[in-house]
PDB file of C-alpha atoms in Angstrom:
ATOM      1  CA  MET V 546      87.163  -7.041  23.018  1.00 63.00           C
ATOM      2  CA  LEU V 547      88.449 -10.411  24.171  1.00 83.00           C
ATOM      3  CA  ASN V 548      88.295 -13.514  21.970  1.00 94.00           C
ATOM      4  CA  ARG V 549      87.486 -15.972  24.729  1.00 97.00           C
ATOM      5  CA  PHE V 550      84.962 -17.922  22.639  1.00 98.00           C
ATOM      6  CA  GLU V 551      86.850 -18.321  19.392  1.00 97.00           C
ATOM      7  CA  GLY V 552      85.861 -21.729  17.971  1.00 97.00           C
ATOM      8  CA  LYS V 553      83.217 -22.271  20.658  1.00 98.00           C
ATOM      9  CA  VAL V 554      79.520 -23.002  20.176  1.00 98.00           C
ATOM     10  CA  ILE V 555      77.024 -21.609  22.674  1.00 98.00           C
ATOM     11  CA  ALA V 556      73.263 -22.208  22.675  1.00 98.00           C
ATOM     12  CA  ILE V 557      70.912 -19.787  24.408  1.00 98.00           C
ATOM     13  CA  ALA V 558      67.392 -20.812  25.357  1.00 98.00           C
ATOM     14  CA  GLY V 559      65.514 -17.527  25.544  1.00 97.00           C
ATOM     15  CA  GLY V 560      67.954 -15.674  23.329  1.00 95.00           C
ATOM     16  CA  SER V 561      65.817 -12.673  22.487  1.00 92.00           C
ATOM     17  CA  GLY V 562      64.529  -9.913  24.735  1.00 85.00           C
ATOM     18  CA  GLY V 563      66.659  -7.751  26.990  1.00 92.00           C
ATOM     19  CA  ILE V 564      68.949 -10.219  28.765  1.00 95.00           C
ATOM     20  CA  GLY V 565      68.971 -13.047  26.217  1.00 96.00           C
ATOM     21  CA  SER V 566      69.752 -10.815  23.270  1.00 97.00           C
ATOM     22  CA  SER V 567      72.487  -8.996  25.180  1.00 97.00           C
ATOM     23  CA  VAL V 568      74.144 -12.277  26.209  1.00 98.00           C
ATOM     24  CA  ALA V 569      73.971 -13.609  22.656  1.00 98.00           C
ATOM     25  CA  LYS V 570      75.566 -10.455  21.270  1.00 98.00           C
ATOM     26  CA  ARG V 571      78.311 -10.401  23.901  1.00 98.00           C
ATOM     27  CA  LEU V 572      79.300 -14.018  23.329  1.00 98.00           C
ATOM     28  CA  ALA V 573      79.242 -13.578  19.549  1.00 98.00           C
ATOM     29  CA  SER V 574      81.384 -10.459  19.849  1.00 98.00           C
ATOM     30  CA  GLU V 575      83.980 -12.608  21.613  1.00 98.00           C
ATOM     31  CA  GLY V 576      84.015 -15.172  18.818  1.00 98.00           C
ATOM     32  CA  ALA V 577      81.275 -17.684  19.678  1.00 98.00           C
ATOM     33  CA  ALA V 578      78.944 -19.239  17.138  1.00 98.00           C
ATOM     34  CA  VAL V 579      75.613 -18.648  18.861  1.00 98.00           C
ATOM     35  CA  LEU V 580      72.412 -20.627  18.495  1.00 98.00           C
ATOM     36  CA  VAL V 581      69.603 -18.225  19.421  1.00 98.00           C
ATOM     37  CA  GLY V 582      66.533 -20.153  20.571  1.00 98.00           C
ATOM     38  CA  ASP V 583      63.239 -18.537  21.488  1.00 97.00           C
ATOM     39  CA  ILE V 584      59.544 -19.295  21.284  1.00 96.00           C
ATOM     40  CA  ASN V 585      59.261 -15.912  19.553  1.00 96.00           C
ATOM     41  CA  PHE V 586      61.090 -16.757  16.325  1.00 97.00           C
ATOM     42  CA  PRO V 587      60.957 -13.258  14.780  1.00 97.00           C
ATOM     43  CA  ALA V 588      62.648 -11.884  17.906  1.00 97.00           C
ATOM     44  CA  ALA V 589      65.313 -14.611  17.769  1.00 98.00           C
ATOM     45  CA  GLN V 590      65.794 -13.848  14.099  1.00 98.00           C
ATOM     46  CA  GLN V 591      66.235 -10.144  14.840  1.00 97.00           C
ATOM     47  CA  THR V 592      68.926 -10.924  17.409  1.00 98.00           C
ATOM     48  CA  ALA V 593      70.730 -13.160  14.906  1.00 98.00           C
ATOM     49  CA  VAL V 594      70.527 -10.486  12.214  1.00 98.00           C
ATOM     50  CA  GLU V 595      72.040  -7.884  14.543  1.00 98.00           C
ATOM     51  CA  ILE V 596      74.848 -10.285  15.442  1.00 98.00           C
ATOM     52  CA  ALA V 597      75.567 -10.961  11.769  1.00 98.00           C
ATOM     53  CA  GLU V 598      75.571  -7.248  10.970  1.00 98.00           C
ATOM     54  CA  ALA V 599      78.215  -6.782  13.667  1.00 98.00           C
ATOM     55  CA  GLY V 600      80.359  -9.506  12.082  1.00 98.00           C
ATOM     56  CA  GLY V 601      79.360 -12.385  14.337  1.00 98.00           C
ATOM     57  CA  ILE V 602      77.921 -15.842  13.742  1.00 98.00           C
ATOM     58  CA  ALA V 603      74.395 -16.742  14.875  1.00 98.00           C
ATOM     59  CA  THR V 604      71.511 -18.989  13.879  1.00 98.00           C
ATOM     60  CA  PRO V 605      67.950 -18.354  15.100  1.00 98.00           C
ATOM     61  CA  MET V 606      65.642 -21.236  15.985  1.00 98.00           C
ATOM     62  CA  THR V 607      62.146 -21.652  17.348  1.00 98.00           C
ATOM     63  CA  LEU V 608      62.413 -23.185  20.810  1.00 98.00           C
ATOM     64  CA  ASP V 609      59.740 -24.085  23.342  1.00 97.00           C
ATOM     65  CA  ILE V 610      61.546 -25.301  26.469  1.00 97.00           C
ATOM     66  CA  GLY V 611      58.308 -26.802  27.749  1.00 95.00           C
ATOM     67  CA  ASP V 612      58.325 -29.253  24.820  1.00 97.00           C
ATOM     68  CA  GLU V 613      60.977 -31.966  25.074  1.00 98.00           C
ATOM     69  CA  THR V 614      61.047 -32.603  21.328  1.00 98.00           C
ATOM     70  CA  SER V 615      61.712 -28.921  20.704  1.00 98.00           C
ATOM     71  CA  VAL V 616      64.582 -28.972  23.210  1.00 98.00           C
ATOM     72  CA  GLN V 617      66.038 -32.107  21.621  1.00 98.00           C
ATOM     73  CA  HIS V 618      65.994 -30.523  18.171  1.00 98.00           C
ATOM     74  CA  PHE V 619      67.597 -27.360  19.512  1.00 98.00           C
ATOM     75  CA  VAL V 620      70.515 -29.183  21.123  1.00 98.00           C
ATOM     76  CA  ALA V 621      70.959 -31.449  18.097  1.00 98.00           C
ATOM     77  CA  ALA V 622      71.116 -28.381  15.846  1.00 98.00           C
ATOM     78  CA  ALA V 623      74.283 -27.215  17.604  1.00 96.00           C
ATOM     79  CA  THR V 624      76.055 -30.383  16.507  1.00 93.00           C
ATOM     80  CA  ARG V 625      74.478 -30.449  13.066  1.00 97.00           C
ATOM     81  CA  LEU V 626      75.283 -26.808  12.278  1.00 97.00           C
ATOM     82  CA  TYR V 627      78.499 -26.196  14.186  1.00 97.00           C
ATOM     83  CA  GLY V 628      79.926 -29.584  15.160  1.00 97.00           C
ATOM     84  CA  GLY V 629      79.192 -29.628  18.886  1.00 97.00           C
ATOM     85  CA  LEU V 630      78.163 -27.701  21.969  1.00 98.00           C
ATOM     86  CA  ASP V 631      80.495 -25.912  24.388  1.00 98.00           C
ATOM     87  CA  GLY V 632      78.013 -23.969  26.469  1.00 98.00           C
ATOM     88  CA  PHE V 633      74.304 -23.671  27.134  1.00 98.00           C
ATOM     89  CA  HIS V 634      72.534 -20.735  28.765  1.00 98.00           C
ATOM     90  CA  VAL V 635      68.968 -21.342  29.967  1.00 98.00           C
ATOM     91  CA  ASN V 636      67.354 -17.923  30.157  1.00 96.00           C
ATOM     92  CA  ALA V 637      63.776 -18.561  28.992  1.00 93.00           C
ATOM     93  CA  LEU V 638      60.753 -17.484  31.000  1.00 90.00           C
ATOM     94  CA  ASP V 639      57.006 -17.865  30.477  1.00 91.00           C
ATOM     95  CA  SER V 640      55.372 -14.995  32.368  1.00 89.00           C
ATOM     96  CA  SER V 641      51.931 -15.340  30.791  1.00 91.00           C
ATOM     97  CA  ARG V 642      50.407 -16.612  34.072  1.00 92.00           C
ATOM     98  CA  ALA V 643      52.245 -14.193  36.359  1.00 91.00           C
ATOM     99  CA  ALA V 644      49.087 -12.263  37.261  1.00 93.00           C
ATOM    100  CA  GLY V 645      47.651 -15.405  38.823  1.00 95.00           C
ATOM    101  CA  ASP V 646      50.694 -15.948  41.059  1.00 94.00           C
ATOM    102  CA  THR V 647      49.025 -14.414  44.121  1.00 95.00           C
ATOM    103  CA  ASP V 648      49.549 -16.509  47.234  1.00 95.00           C
ATOM    104  CA  ALA V 649      49.607 -20.183  48.192  1.00 95.00           C
ATOM    105  CA  VAL V 650      45.941 -20.199  49.267  1.00 97.00           C
ATOM    106  CA  ALA V 651      44.340 -18.125  46.521  1.00 96.00           C
ATOM    107  CA  MET V 652      46.396 -19.187  43.501  1.00 96.00           C
ATOM    108  CA  ASP V 653      44.570 -21.256  40.886  1.00 96.00           C
ATOM    109  CA  MET V 654      46.384 -24.561  40.468  1.00 97.00           C
ATOM    110  CA  ALA V 655      46.026 -24.288  36.692  1.00 96.00           C
ATOM    111  CA  ASP V 656      48.223 -21.184  36.848  1.00 95.00           C
ATOM    112  CA  TYR V 657      50.695 -22.961  39.123  1.00 96.00           C
ATOM    113  CA  ASP V 658      50.902 -25.998  36.848  1.00 96.00           C
ATOM    114  CA  ALA V 659      51.364 -23.864  33.730  1.00 94.00           C
ATOM    115  CA  MET V 660      54.145 -21.806  35.326  1.00 94.00           C
ATOM    116  CA  THR V 661      56.087 -24.789  36.620  1.00 95.00           C
ATOM    117  CA  ALA V 662      55.635 -26.763  33.387  1.00 92.00           C
ATOM    118  CA  VAL V 663      57.772 -24.264  31.500  1.00 92.00           C
ATOM    119  CA  ASN V 664      59.828 -22.387  34.056  1.00 95.00           C
ATOM    120  CA  MET V 665      60.887 -25.385  36.156  1.00 96.00           C
ATOM    121  CA  ARG V 666      60.309 -28.493  34.055  1.00 97.00           C
ATOM    122  CA  GLY V 667      61.631 -26.655  30.995  1.00 97.00           C
ATOM    123  CA  TYR V 668      64.923 -25.914  32.742  1.00 98.00           C
ATOM    124  CA  PHE V 669      65.135 -29.582  33.656  1.00 98.00           C
ATOM    125  CA  LEU V 670      64.545 -30.588  30.018  1.00 98.00           C
ATOM    126  CA  CYS V 671      67.249 -28.236  28.777  1.00 98.00           C
ATOM    127  CA  THR V 672      69.660 -29.732  31.311  1.00 98.00           C
ATOM    128  CA  ARG V 673      68.657 -33.277  30.409  1.00 98.00           C
ATOM    129  CA  HIS V 674      69.640 -32.800  26.771  1.00 98.00           C
ATOM    130  CA  ALA V 675      72.454 -30.257  27.042  1.00 98.00           C
ATOM    131  CA  VAL V 676      74.584 -32.251  29.483  1.00 98.00           C
ATOM    132  CA  PRO V 677      75.263 -35.236  27.168  1.00 98.00           C
ATOM    133  CA  ALA V 678      76.188 -32.853  24.356  1.00 98.00           C
ATOM    134  CA  LEU V 679      78.613 -30.990  26.626  1.00 98.00           C
ATOM    135  CA  VAL V 680      80.154 -34.240  27.873  1.00 98.00           C
ATOM    136  CA  ALA V 681      80.577 -35.436  24.274  1.00 98.00           C
ATOM    137  CA  ARG V 682      82.528 -32.253  23.570  1.00 97.00           C
ATOM    138  CA  GLY V 683      84.859 -32.910  26.508  1.00 97.00           C
ATOM    139  CA  GLY V 684      83.070 -30.554  28.874  1.00 98.00           C
ATOM    140  CA  GLY V 685      81.634 -27.079  28.914  1.00 98.00           C
ATOM    141  CA  GLY V 686      79.432 -24.683  30.817  1.00 98.00           C
ATOM    142  CA  LEU V 687      75.778 -24.717  31.804  1.00 98.00           C
ATOM    143  CA  LEU V 688      74.447 -21.371  32.924  1.00 98.00           C
ATOM    144  CA  TYR V 689      70.998 -20.601  34.278  1.00 98.00           C
ATOM    145  CA  THR V 690      69.178 -17.319  34.837  1.00 97.00           C
ATOM    146  CA  SER V 691      67.423 -17.169  38.184  1.00 96.00           C
ATOM    147  CA  SER V 692      66.280 -14.159  40.236  1.00 93.00           C
ATOM    148  CA  GLY V 693      66.830 -12.424  43.532  1.00 87.00           C
ATOM    149  CA  SER V 694      63.256 -13.485  44.317  1.00 87.00           C
ATOM    150  CA  ALA V 695      64.672 -16.926  45.140  1.00 83.00           C
ATOM    151  CA  TYR V 696      66.104 -15.410  48.332  1.00 85.00           C
ATOM    152  CA  ALA V 697      63.280 -13.070  49.268  1.00 82.00           C
ATOM    153  CA  GLY V 698      60.388 -13.746  51.607  1.00 78.00           C
ATOM    154  CA  LEU V 699      57.631 -12.233  49.500  1.00 82.00           C
ATOM    155  CA  ASP V 700      53.952 -12.066  50.448  1.00 86.00           C
ATOM    156  CA  SER V 701      53.054 -12.797  46.829  1.00 87.00           C
ATOM    157  CA  ARG V 702      54.500 -14.657  43.802  1.00 90.00           C
ATOM    158  CA  PRO V 703      55.131 -17.956  45.649  1.00 92.00           C
ATOM    159  CA  ALA V 704      55.323 -20.032  42.461  1.00 93.00           C
ATOM    160  CA  TYR V 705      57.866 -17.681  40.886  1.00 92.00           C
ATOM    161  CA  SER V 706      60.078 -17.757  43.984  1.00 94.00           C
ATOM    162  CA  MET V 707      59.824 -21.552  44.257  1.00 94.00           C
ATOM    163  CA  ILE V 708      60.729 -21.960  40.592  1.00 95.00           C
ATOM    164  CA  LYS V 709      63.789 -19.753  40.910  1.00 95.00           C
ATOM    165  CA  SER V 710      64.961 -21.596  44.031  1.00 96.00           C
ATOM    166  CA  SER V 711      64.626 -24.908  42.199  1.00 96.00           C
ATOM    167  CA  ILE V 712      67.033 -23.677  39.524  1.00 97.00           C
ATOM    168  CA  HIS V 713      69.716 -23.227  42.186  1.00 97.00           C
ATOM    169  CA  ALA V 714      69.290 -26.836  43.298  1.00 97.00           C
ATOM    170  CA  LEU V 715      69.456 -28.060  39.713  1.00 98.00           C
ATOM    171  CA  ALA V 716      72.687 -26.186  39.050  1.00 98.00           C
ATOM    172  CA  ARG V 717      74.338 -27.656  42.129  1.00 98.00           C
ATOM    173  CA  HIS V 718      73.235 -31.141  41.089  1.00 98.00           C
ATOM    174  CA  VAL V 719      74.798 -30.732  37.643  1.00 98.00           C
ATOM    175  CA  ALA V 720      78.036 -29.370  39.124  1.00 98.00           C
ATOM    176  CA  SER V 721      78.295 -32.346  41.500  1.00 98.00           C
ATOM    177  CA  ARG V 722      77.217 -35.086  39.115  1.00 98.00           C
ATOM    178  CA  TRP V 723      79.155 -34.137  35.965  1.00 98.00           C
ATOM    179  CA  GLY V 724      81.991 -31.977  37.243  1.00 98.00           C
ATOM    180  CA  LYS V 725      84.570 -34.735  36.793  1.00 98.00           C
ATOM    181  CA  GLN V 726      83.488 -34.956  33.143  1.00 98.00           C
ATOM    182  CA  GLY V 727      84.305 -31.327  32.588  1.00 98.00           C
ATOM    183  CA  VAL V 728      80.856 -29.793  32.999  1.00 98.00           C
ATOM    184  CA  ARG V 729      80.555 -26.644  35.100  1.00 98.00           C
ATOM    185  CA  SER V 730      77.190 -25.290  36.186  1.00 98.00           C
ATOM    186  CA  ASN V 731      76.328 -21.872  37.615  1.00 98.00           C
ATOM    187  CA  VAL V 732      73.453 -19.458  38.096  1.00 98.00           C
ATOM    188  CA  ILE V 733      73.139 -15.713  37.635  1.00 98.00           C
ATOM    189  CA  ALA V 734      70.518 -14.185  39.932  1.00 96.00           C
ATOM    190  CA  PRO V 735      69.729 -10.739  38.515  1.00 95.00           C
ATOM    191  CA  GLY V 736      68.196  -7.899  40.409  1.00 92.00           C
ATOM    192  CA  LEU V 737      66.022  -5.362  38.607  1.00 90.00           C
ATOM    193  CA  ILE V 738      67.447  -5.152  35.091  1.00 91.00           C
ATOM    194  CA  MET V 739      65.978  -2.316  33.056  1.00 85.00           C
ATOM    195  CA  HIS V 740      65.245  -2.703  29.365  1.00 80.00           C
ATOM    196  CA  PRO V 741      62.177  -1.688  27.326  1.00 75.00           C
ATOM    197  CA  ALA V 742      60.068  -4.727  28.224  1.00 74.00           C
ATOM    198  CA  ALA V 743      60.950  -4.511  31.915  1.00 72.00           C
ATOM    199  CA  GLU V 744      60.263  -0.791  32.044  1.00 74.00           C
ATOM    200  CA  ALA V 745      56.907  -1.334  30.358  1.00 72.00           C
ATOM    201  CA  ALA V 746      56.061  -3.984  32.970  1.00 70.00           C
ATOM    202  CA  VAL V 747      57.112  -2.181  36.159  1.00 76.00           C
ATOM    203  CA  GLY V 748      57.325   1.482  35.154  1.00 75.00           C
ATOM    204  CA  ALA V 749      60.124   4.007  35.497  1.00 74.00           C
ATOM    205  CA  ASP V 750      58.800   5.215  38.875  1.00 84.00           C
ATOM    206  CA  TYR V 751      59.208   1.734  40.347  1.00 87.00           C
ATOM    207  CA  GLY V 752      62.754   1.609  39.032  1.00 87.00           C
ATOM    208  CA  GLU V 753      63.590   4.883  40.743  1.00 87.00           C
ATOM    209  CA  LYS V 754      62.123   3.573  44.000  1.00 89.00           C
ATOM    210  CA  VAL V 755      64.287   0.448  43.783  1.00 89.00           C
ATOM    211  CA  LEU V 756      67.374   2.531  43.052  1.00 91.00           C
ATOM    212  CA  GLN V 757      66.890   4.529  46.264  1.00 92.00           C
ATOM    213  CA  GLY V 758      67.465   1.323  48.232  1.00 90.00           C
ATOM    214  CA  LEU V 759      70.621   0.270  46.374  1.00 92.00           C
ATOM    215  CA  PRO V 760      74.219   1.193  47.256  1.00 94.00           C
ATOM    216  CA  VAL V 761      74.964   2.046  43.608  1.00 95.00           C
ATOM    217  CA  THR V 762      74.264   4.976  41.300  1.00 94.00           C
ATOM    218  CA  ARG V 763      72.187   3.270  38.592  1.00 93.00           C
ATOM    219  CA  LEU V 764      69.893   0.359  37.880  1.00 91.00           C
ATOM    220  CA  GLY V 765      71.086  -2.797  36.163  1.00 93.00           C
ATOM    221  CA  LYS V 766      71.367  -3.163  32.391  1.00 95.00           C
ATOM    222  CA  PRO V 767      71.249  -6.321  30.261  1.00 96.00           C
ATOM    223  CA  GLU V 768      74.931  -5.762  29.519  1.00 97.00           C
ATOM    224  CA  ASP V 769      75.705  -6.326  33.207  1.00 97.00           C
ATOM    225  CA  ILE V 770      74.252  -9.831  32.989  1.00 97.00           C
ATOM    226  CA  ALA V 771      75.993 -10.441  29.662  1.00 98.00           C
ATOM    227  CA  ALA V 772      79.367  -9.563  31.174  1.00 98.00           C
ATOM    228  CA  MET V 773      78.896 -12.094  33.967  1.00 98.00           C
ATOM    229  CA  ALA V 774      77.630 -14.730  31.532  1.00 98.00           C
ATOM    230  CA  ALA V 775      80.734 -14.270  29.401  1.00 98.00           C
ATOM    231  CA  LEU V 776      82.946 -14.795  32.444  1.00 98.00           C
ATOM    232  CA  LEU V 777      81.128 -17.887  33.683  1.00 98.00           C
ATOM    233  CA  LEU V 778      80.942 -19.599  30.288  1.00 98.00           C
ATOM    234  CA  SER V 779      84.577 -18.848  29.385  1.00 98.00           C
ATOM    235  CA  GLU V 780      87.827 -20.388  30.580  1.00 97.00           C
ATOM    236  CA  ASP V 781      88.227 -17.364  32.863  1.00 97.00           C
ATOM    237  CA  GLY V 782      85.488 -18.995  34.929  1.00 98.00           C
ATOM    238  CA  ALA V 783      87.035 -22.467  34.857  1.00 97.00           C
ATOM    239  CA  PHE V 784      87.277 -22.712  38.669  1.00 98.00           C
ATOM    240  CA  ILE V 785      83.736 -21.480  39.315  1.00 98.00           C
ATOM    241  CA  THR V 786      81.017 -24.120  39.560  1.00 98.00           C
ATOM    242  CA  GLY V 787      77.928 -24.828  41.625  1.00 98.00           C
ATOM    243  CA  GLN V 788      77.559 -21.130  42.418  1.00 98.00           C
ATOM    244  CA  VAL V 789      74.688 -18.651  42.423  1.00 98.00           C
ATOM    245  CA  ILE V 790      76.057 -15.202  41.670  1.00 97.00           C
ATOM    246  CA  SER V 791      73.881 -12.168  42.330  1.00 96.00           C
ATOM    247  CA  VAL V 792      74.202  -9.381  39.784  1.00 96.00           C
ATOM    248  CA  ASP V 793      71.871  -6.961  41.513  1.00 94.00           C
ATOM    249  CA  GLY V 794      73.669  -3.752  42.456  1.00 95.00           C
ATOM    250  CA  GLY V 795      73.859  -4.916  46.058  1.00 94.00           C
ATOM    251  CA  ALA V 796      70.123  -5.565  46.452  1.00 92.00           C
ATOM    252  CA  SER V 797      70.788  -8.922  48.143  1.00 90.00           C
ATOM    253  CA  MET V 798      72.611  -7.106  50.961  1.00 86.00           C
ATOM    254  CA  ARG V 799      69.397  -5.421  52.079  1.00 76.00           C
ATOM    255  CA  PRO V 800      67.662  -6.743  55.214  1.00 66.00           C
TER     256      PRO V 800
END
């Protein structure tokens, strides 16, 4: 395994679950001290324990990206515990109102407001407080998790698609505004990534149906996203900024 993050400090908002936990473990395996933030503290703690058992360095924290004070404390903890911040991955998602994300006419505005308050405003808050910490360190990487839904013309889930598209705009803004101060900003847009929670949500049959339309031999795994995250947050990705990179097994090629 490479040691691309030796001496680096990376914070992950949404660091438990399939993708977040896999990214945290990958970065720690390459030498990073990882701050694992999640609204589900026991899950964040479990990720940190598994990293420590593998010989890595990680600290779990409760983090609600919809609460600015919580985000401030999370970013400040990177400096307090490890001396600074070299990278920040915003991966959190509140899907508790997803069932109400029907269409633009029928959707209850309370569901819309709740979804955007965390999944769009929360990403903005993380950016607002991570950028100064990265600049103070001499630069670093901001990485966001989006979705292939940002590109699709779906007949449902309008709020989800709008939210994911907004993340792309935010990343390009950061890349343009703070690039000369050493801050790079990119987005990973995953396709269907299978892990226990995802399989429970969509079912194995749906996964097999998706696979039939892909030009690859398997569905995505959290490790696929972790590998791309490690590239984009490391010096190997130093000339990549303002980009949205699809890690979707070729799904975005479909008409």
